[in-house]
mmCIF file of N, CA and C in Angstrom:
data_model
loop_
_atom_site.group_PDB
_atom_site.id
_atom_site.type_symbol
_atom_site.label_atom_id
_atom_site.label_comp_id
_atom_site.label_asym_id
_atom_site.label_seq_id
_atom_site.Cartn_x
_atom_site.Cartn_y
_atom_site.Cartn_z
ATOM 1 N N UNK U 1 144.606 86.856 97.476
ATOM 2 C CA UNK U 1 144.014 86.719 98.792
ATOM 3 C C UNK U 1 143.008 87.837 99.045
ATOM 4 N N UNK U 2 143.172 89.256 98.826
ATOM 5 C CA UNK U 2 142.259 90.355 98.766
ATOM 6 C C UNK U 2 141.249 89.868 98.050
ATOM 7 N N UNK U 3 141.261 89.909 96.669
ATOM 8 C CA UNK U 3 140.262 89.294 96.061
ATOM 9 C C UNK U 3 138.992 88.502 96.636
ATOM 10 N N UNK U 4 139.888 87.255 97.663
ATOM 11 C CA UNK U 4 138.899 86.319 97.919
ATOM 12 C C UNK U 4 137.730 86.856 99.697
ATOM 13 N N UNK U 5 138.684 87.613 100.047
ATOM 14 C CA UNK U 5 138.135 88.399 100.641
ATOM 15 C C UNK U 5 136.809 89.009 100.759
ATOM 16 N N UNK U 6 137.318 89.629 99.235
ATOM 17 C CA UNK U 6 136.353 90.639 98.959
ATOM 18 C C UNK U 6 134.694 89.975 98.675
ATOM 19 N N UNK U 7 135.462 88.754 97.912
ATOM 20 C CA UNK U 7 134.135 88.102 97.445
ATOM 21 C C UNK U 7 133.760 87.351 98.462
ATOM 22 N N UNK U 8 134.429 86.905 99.718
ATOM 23 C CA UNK U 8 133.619 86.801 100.769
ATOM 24 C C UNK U 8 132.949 87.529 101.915
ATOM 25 N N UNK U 9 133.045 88.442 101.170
ATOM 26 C CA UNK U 9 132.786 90.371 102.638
ATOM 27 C C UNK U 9 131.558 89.980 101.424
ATOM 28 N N UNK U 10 131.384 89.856 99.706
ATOM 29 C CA UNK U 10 130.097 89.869 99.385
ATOM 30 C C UNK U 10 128.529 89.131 99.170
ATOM 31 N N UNK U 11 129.312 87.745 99.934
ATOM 32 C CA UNK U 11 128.612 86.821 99.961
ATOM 33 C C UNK U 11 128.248 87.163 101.176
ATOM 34 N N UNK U 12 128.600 87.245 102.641
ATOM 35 C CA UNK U 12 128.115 87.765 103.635
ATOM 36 C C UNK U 12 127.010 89.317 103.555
ATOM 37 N N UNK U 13 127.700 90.021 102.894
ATOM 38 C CA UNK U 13 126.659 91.331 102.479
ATOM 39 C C UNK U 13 125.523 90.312 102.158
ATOM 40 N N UNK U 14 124.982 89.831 100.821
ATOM 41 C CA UNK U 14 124.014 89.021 100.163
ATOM 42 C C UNK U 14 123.198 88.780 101.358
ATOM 43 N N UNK U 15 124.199 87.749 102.018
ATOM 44 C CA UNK U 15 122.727 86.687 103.063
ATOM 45 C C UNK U 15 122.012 87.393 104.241
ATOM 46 N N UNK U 16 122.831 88.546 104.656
ATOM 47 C CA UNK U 16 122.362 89.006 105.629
ATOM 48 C C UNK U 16 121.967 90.787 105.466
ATOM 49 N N UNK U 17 121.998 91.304 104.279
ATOM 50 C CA UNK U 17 121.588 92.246 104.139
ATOM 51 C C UNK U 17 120.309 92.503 102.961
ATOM 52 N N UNK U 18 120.828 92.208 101.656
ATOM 53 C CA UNK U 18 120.569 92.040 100.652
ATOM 54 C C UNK U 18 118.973 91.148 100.427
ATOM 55 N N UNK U 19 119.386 90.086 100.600
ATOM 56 C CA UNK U 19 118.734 89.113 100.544
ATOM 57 C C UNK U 19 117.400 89.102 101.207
ATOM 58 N N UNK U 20 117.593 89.686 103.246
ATOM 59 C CA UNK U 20 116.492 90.011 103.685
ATOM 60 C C UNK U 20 115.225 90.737 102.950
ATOM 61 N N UNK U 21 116.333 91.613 102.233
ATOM 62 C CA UNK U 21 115.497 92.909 101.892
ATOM 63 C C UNK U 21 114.525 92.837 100.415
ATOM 64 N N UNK U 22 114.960 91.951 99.618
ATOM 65 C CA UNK U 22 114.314 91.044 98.884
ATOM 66 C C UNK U 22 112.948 90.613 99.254
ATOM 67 N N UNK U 23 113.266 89.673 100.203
ATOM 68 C CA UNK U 23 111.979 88.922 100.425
ATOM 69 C C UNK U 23 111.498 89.953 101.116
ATOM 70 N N UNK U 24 111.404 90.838 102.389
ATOM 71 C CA UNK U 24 110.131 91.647 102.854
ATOM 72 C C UNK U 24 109.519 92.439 101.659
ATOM 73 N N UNK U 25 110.328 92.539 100.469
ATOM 74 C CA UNK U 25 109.734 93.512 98.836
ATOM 75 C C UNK U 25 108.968 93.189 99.088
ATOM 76 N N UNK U 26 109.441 91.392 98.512
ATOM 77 C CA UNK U 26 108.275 90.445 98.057
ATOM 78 C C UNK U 26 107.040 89.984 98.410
ATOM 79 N N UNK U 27 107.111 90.211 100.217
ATOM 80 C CA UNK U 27 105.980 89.971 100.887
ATOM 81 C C UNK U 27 105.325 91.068 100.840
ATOM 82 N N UNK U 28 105.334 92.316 100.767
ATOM 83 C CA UNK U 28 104.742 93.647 101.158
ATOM 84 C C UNK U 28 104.039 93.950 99.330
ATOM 85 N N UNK U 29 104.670 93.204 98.405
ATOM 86 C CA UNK U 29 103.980 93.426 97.151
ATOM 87 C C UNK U 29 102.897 92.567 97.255
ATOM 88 N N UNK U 30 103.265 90.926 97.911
ATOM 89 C CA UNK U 30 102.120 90.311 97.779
ATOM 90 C C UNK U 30 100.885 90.436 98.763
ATOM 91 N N UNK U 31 100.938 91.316 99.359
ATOM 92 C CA UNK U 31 99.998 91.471 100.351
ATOM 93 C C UNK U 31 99.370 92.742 99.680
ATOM 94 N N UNK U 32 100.068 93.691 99.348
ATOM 95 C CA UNK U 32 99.485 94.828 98.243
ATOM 96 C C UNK U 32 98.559 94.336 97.745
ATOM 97 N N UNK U 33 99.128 93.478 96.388
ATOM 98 C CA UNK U 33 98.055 93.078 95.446
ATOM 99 C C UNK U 33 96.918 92.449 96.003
ATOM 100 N N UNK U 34 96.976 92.139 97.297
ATOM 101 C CA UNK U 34 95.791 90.942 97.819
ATOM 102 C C UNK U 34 94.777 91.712 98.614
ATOM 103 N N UNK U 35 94.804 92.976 98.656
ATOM 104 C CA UNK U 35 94.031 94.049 99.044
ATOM 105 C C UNK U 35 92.456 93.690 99.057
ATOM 106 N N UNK U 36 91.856 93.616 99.781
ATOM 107 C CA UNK U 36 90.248 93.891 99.593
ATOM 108 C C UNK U 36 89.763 94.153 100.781
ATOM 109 N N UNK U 37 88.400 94.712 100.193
ATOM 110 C CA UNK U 37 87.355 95.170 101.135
ATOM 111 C C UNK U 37 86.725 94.538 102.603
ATOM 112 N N UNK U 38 86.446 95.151 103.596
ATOM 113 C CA UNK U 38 86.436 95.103 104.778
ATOM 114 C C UNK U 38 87.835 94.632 105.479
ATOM 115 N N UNK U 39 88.906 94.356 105.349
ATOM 116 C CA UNK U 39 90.523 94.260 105.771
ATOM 117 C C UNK U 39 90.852 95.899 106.607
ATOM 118 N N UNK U 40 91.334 95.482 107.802
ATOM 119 C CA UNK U 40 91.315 96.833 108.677
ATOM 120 C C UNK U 40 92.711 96.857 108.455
ATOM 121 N N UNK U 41 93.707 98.075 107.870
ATOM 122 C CA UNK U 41 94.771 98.047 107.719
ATOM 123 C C UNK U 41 95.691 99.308 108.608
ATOM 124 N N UNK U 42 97.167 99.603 108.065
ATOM 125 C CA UNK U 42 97.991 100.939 109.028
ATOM 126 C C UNK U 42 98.825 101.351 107.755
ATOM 127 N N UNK U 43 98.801 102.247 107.359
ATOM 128 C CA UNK U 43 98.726 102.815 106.721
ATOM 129 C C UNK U 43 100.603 103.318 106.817
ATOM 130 N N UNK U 44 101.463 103.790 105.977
ATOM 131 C CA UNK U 44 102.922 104.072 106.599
ATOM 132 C C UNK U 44 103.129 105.104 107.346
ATOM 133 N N UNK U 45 101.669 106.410 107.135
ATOM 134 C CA UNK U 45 101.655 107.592 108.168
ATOM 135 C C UNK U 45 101.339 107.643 109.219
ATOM 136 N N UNK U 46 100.696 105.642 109.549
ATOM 137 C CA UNK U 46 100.137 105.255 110.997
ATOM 138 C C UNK U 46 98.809 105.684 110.848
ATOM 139 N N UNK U 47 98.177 106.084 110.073
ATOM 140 C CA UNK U 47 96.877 106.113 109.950
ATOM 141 C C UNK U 47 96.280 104.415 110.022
ATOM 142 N N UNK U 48 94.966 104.487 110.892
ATOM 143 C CA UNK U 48 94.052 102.990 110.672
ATOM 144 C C UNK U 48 92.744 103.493 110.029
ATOM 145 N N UNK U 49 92.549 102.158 109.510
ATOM 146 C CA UNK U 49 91.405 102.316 108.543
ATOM 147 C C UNK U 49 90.681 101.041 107.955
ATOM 148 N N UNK U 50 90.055 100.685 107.397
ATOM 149 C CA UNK U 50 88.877 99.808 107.294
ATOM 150 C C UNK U 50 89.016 100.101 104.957
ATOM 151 N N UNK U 51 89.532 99.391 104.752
ATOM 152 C CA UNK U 51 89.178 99.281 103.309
ATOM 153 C C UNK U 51 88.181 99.395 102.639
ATOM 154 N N UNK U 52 87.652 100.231 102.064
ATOM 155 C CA UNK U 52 86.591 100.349 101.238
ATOM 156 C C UNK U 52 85.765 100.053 99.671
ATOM 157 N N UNK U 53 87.297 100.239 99.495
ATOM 158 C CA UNK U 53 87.580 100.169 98.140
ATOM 159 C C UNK U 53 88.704 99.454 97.403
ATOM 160 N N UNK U 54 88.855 99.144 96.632
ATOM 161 C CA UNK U 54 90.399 98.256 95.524
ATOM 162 C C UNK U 54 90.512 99.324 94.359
ATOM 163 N N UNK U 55 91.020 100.017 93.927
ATOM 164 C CA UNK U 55 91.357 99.779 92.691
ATOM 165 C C UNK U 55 92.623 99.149 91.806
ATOM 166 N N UNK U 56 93.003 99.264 90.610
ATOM 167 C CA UNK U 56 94.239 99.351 90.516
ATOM 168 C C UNK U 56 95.910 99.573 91.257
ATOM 169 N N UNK U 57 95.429 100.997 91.537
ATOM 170 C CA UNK U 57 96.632 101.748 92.298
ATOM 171 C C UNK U 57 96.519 102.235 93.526
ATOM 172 N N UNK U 58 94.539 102.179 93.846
ATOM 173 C CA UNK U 58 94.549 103.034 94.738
ATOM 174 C C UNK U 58 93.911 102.232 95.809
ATOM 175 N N UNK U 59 93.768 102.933 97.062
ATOM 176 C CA UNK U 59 92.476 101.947 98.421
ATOM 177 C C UNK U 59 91.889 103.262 98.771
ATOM 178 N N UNK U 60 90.546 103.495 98.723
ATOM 179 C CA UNK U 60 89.829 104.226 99.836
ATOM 180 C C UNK U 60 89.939 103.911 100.760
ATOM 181 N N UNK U 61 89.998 103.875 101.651
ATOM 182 C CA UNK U 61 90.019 103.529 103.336
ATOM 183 C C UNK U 61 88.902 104.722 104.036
ATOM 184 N N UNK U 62 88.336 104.035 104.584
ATOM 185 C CA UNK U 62 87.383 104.865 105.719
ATOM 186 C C UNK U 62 88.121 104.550 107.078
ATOM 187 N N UNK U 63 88.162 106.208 107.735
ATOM 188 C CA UNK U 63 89.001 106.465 108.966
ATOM 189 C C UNK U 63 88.174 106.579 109.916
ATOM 190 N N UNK U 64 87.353 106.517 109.808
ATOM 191 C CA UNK U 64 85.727 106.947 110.852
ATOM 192 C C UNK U 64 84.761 107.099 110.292
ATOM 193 N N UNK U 65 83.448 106.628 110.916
ATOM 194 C CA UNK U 65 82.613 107.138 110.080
ATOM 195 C C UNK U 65 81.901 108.386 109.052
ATOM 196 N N UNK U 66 81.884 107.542 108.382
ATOM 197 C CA UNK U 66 81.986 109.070 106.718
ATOM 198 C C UNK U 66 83.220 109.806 106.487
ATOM 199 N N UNK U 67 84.239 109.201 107.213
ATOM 200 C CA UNK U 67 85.744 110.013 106.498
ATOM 201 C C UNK U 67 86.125 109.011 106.092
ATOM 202 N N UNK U 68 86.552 108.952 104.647
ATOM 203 C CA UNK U 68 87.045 108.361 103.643
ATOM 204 C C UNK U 68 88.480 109.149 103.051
ATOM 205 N N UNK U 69 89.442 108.569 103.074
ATOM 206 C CA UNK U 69 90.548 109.163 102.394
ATOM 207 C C UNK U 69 91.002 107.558 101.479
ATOM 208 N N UNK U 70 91.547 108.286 100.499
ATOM 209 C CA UNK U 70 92.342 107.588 98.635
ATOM 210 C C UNK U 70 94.364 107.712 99.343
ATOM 211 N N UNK U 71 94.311 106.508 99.519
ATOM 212 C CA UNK U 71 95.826 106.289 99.330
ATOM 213 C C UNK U 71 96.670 105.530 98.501
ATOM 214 N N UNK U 72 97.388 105.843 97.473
ATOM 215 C CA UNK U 72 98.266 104.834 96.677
ATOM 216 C C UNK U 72 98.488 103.080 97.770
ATOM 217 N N UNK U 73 98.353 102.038 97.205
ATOM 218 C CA UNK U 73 98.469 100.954 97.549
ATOM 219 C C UNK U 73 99.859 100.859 98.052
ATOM 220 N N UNK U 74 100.792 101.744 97.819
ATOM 221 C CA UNK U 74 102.140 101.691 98.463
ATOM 222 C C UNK U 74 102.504 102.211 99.497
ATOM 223 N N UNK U 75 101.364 103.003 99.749
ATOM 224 C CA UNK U 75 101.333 103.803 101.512
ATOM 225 C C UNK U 75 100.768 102.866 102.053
ATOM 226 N N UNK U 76 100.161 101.732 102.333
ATOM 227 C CA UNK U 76 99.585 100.596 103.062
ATOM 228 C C UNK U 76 100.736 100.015 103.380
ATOM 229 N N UNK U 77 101.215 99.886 104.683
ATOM 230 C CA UNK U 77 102.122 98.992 105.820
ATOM 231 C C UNK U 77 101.373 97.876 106.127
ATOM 232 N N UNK U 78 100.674 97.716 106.620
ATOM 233 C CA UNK U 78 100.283 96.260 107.053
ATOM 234 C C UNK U 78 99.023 95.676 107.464
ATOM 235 N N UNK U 79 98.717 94.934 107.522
ATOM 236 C CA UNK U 79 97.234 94.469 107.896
ATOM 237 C C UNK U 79 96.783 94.533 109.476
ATOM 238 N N UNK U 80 96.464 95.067 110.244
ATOM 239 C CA UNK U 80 95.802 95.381 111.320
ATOM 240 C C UNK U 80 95.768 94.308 111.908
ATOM 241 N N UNK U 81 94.391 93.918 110.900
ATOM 242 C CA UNK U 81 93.529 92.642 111.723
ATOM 243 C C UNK U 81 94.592 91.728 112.204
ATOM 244 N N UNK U 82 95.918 91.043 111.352
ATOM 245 C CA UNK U 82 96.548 90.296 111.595
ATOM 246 C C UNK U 82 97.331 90.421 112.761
ATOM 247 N N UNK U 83 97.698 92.086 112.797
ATOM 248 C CA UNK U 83 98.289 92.358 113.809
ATOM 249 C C UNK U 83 97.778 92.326 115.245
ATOM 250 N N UNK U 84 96.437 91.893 115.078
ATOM 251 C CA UNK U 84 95.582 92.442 116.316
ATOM 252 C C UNK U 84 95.248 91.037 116.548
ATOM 253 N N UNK U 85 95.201 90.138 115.689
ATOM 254 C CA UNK U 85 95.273 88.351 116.115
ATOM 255 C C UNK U 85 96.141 87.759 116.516
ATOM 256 N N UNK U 86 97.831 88.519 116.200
ATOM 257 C CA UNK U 86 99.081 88.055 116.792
ATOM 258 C C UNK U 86 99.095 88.600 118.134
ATOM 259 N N UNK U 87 98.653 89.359 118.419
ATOM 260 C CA UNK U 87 98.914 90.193 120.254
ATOM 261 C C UNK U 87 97.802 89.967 121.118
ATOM 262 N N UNK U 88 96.582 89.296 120.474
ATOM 263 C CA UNK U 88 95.689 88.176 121.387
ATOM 264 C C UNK U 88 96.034 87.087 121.468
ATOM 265 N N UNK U 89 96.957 86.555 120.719
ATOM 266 C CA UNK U 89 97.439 84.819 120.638
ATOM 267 C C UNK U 89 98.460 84.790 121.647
ATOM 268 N N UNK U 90 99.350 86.037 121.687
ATOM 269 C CA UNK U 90 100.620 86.340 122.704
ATOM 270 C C UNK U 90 100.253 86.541 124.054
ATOM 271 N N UNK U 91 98.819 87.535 124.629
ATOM 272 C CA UNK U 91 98.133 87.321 125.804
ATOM 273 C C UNK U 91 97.784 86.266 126.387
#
């Protein structure tokens, strides 16, 4: 009876912990890789910025005019613009 327990305390872990955390990976990799130029993004330090650049690993982002800073593609949180089309659609 413990046993079955257990393996149902881990099927509950799975769907509601686990599992979430999976797919936001998955979405936050595929939005990584889909990176390009002019995309206004937020950065995970809350920095905003305007894409400049792609490389491999990295994004220039311009923060204002003529400030340019290089951030690993894994410090990028989320897309701006999108965010800024969901909270005019909600007004």
């Amino acid at each position: 009876m413990t046993m079955l327990m257990m393996g149902a305390l881990f099927v509950v872990f799975y769907f509601f912990m686990i599992r979430p955390q999976q797919k936001k990976a998955k979405e936050a990799k595929k939005f990584r890789e889909s990176l390009q130029k002019g995309i206004k993004v937020v950065t995970i330090g809350g920095l905003h910025g305007k894409v400049v650049e792609v490389s491999d690993k990295t994004v220039l982002i311009e923060a204002a005019d003529g400030v340019k800073l290089r951030f690993e593609k894994s410090a990028i949180a989320l897309d701006s613009t999108m965010q800024l089309t969901e909270e005019t659609a909600k007004a």
